[in-house]
XYZ file of C-alpha atoms in Angstrom:
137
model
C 14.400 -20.069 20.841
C 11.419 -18.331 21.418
C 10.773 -14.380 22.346
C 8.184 -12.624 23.476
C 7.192 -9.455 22.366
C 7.741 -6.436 24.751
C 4.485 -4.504 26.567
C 4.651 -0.693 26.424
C 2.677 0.891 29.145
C 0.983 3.162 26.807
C -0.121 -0.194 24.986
C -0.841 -1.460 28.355
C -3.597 1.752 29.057
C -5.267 1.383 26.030
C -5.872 -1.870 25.557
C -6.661 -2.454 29.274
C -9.596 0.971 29.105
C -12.432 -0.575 27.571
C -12.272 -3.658 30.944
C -11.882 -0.631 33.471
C -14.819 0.842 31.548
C -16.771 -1.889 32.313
C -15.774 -2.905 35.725
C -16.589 0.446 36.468
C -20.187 0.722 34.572
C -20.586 -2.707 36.976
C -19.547 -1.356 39.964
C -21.812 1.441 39.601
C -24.621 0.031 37.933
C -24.711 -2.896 40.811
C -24.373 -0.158 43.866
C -27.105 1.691 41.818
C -29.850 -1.238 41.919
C -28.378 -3.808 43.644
C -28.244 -5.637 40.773
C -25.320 -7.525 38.479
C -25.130 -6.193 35.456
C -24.752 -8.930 33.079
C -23.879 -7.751 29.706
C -20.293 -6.175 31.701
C -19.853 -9.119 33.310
C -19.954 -10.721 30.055
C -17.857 -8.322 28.358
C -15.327 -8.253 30.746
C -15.231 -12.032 30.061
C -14.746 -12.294 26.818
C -12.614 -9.202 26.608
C -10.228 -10.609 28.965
C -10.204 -14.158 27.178
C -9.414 -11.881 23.917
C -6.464 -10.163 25.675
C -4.910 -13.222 26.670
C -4.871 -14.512 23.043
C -3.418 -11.248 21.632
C -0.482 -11.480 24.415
C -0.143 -14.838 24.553
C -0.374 -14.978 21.020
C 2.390 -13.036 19.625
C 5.993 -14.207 19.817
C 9.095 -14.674 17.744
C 11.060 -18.206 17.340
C 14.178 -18.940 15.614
C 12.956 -22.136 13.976
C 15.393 -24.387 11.462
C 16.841 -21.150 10.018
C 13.493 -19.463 10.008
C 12.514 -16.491 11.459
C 8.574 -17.521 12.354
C 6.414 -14.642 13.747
C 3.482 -15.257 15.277
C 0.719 -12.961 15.224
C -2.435 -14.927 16.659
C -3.176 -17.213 14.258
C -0.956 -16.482 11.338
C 2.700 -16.932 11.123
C 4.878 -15.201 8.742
C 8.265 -17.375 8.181
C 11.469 -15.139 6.925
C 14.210 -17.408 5.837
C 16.894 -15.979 7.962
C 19.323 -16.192 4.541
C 17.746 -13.837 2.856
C 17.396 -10.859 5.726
C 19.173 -8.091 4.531
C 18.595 -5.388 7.194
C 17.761 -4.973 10.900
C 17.053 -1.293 12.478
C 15.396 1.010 14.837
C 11.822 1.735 14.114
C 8.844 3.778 15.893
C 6.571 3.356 13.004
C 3.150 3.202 14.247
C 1.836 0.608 11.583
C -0.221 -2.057 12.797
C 2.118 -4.775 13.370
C 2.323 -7.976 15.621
C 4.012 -5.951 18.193
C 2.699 -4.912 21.852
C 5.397 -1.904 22.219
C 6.779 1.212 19.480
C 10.350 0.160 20.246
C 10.599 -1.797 17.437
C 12.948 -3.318 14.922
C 12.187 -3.372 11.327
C 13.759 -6.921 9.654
C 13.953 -6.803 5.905
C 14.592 -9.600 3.875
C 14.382 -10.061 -0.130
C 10.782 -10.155 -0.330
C 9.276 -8.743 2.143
C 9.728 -6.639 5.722
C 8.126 -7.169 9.306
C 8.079 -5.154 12.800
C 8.572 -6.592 16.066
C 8.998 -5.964 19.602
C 11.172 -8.845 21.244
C 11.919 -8.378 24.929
C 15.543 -9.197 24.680
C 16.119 -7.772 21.043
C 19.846 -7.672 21.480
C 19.666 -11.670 21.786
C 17.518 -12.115 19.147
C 19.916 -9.721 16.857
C 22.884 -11.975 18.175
C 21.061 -14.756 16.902
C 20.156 -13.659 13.836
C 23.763 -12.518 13.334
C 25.453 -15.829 13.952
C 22.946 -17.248 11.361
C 23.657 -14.874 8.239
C 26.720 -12.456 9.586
C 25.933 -10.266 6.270
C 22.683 -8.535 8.052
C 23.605 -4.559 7.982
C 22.479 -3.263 11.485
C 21.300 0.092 11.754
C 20.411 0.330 15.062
């Protein structure tokens, strides 16, 4: 099953500034003179192709006892086995995750933060998989 990752507001605002920058530069710049401003048209283009990817592109999928997440391009696989730990986290690293309410999974080797939308499904899930996963949440 696949999950997508939650979308703070505050994540929202400040990835969505530098497009109402620019739509605004346009607005002003073409009642100024009249004329289109291209390089904001272009930006707002391109910025708005590059938004799509980032939410579009970030998601979590149970996958043949896998957990894949998919940041962009890259996908980190966790074998759900070998997770060890699931809790709260605010933690501010950079992370493929749109929100702060987060979970931190740990496994053997390694640790990742996400943001599902339904988290408590995608605990449940992870739960009927390996029942030993300690949950501080």
């Amino acid at each position: 099953m696949r999950y997508r990752s939650k979308l703070d507001p505050i994540v929202s605002i400040v990835l969505l500034l530098p497009i109402a920058n620019a739509i605004f530069r346009l607005v002003s710049f073409h009642l100024a003179s009249s004329i289109i401003d291209q390089g904001s048209l272009i930006f707002i283009f391109i910025y708005g192709i590059v938004l799509s990817l980032i939410y579009f592109g970030i998601f979590y999928e149970i996958k043949d006892d896998e957990l894949v997440v998919s940041n962009l391009f890259i996908k980190t696989r966790m074998p759900i086995a070998s997770i060890k730990l699931i809790k709260k986290s605010k933690n501010f690293l950079a992370a493929p995750a749109l929100s702060l309410d987060r979970i931190k999974i740990v496994s053997d080797e390694k640790w990742v933060l996400i943001s599902p939308v339904k988290k408590e499904e995608l605990i449940k899930q992870l739960k009927r998989i390996n029942p030993l996963i300690d949950l501080q949440l």
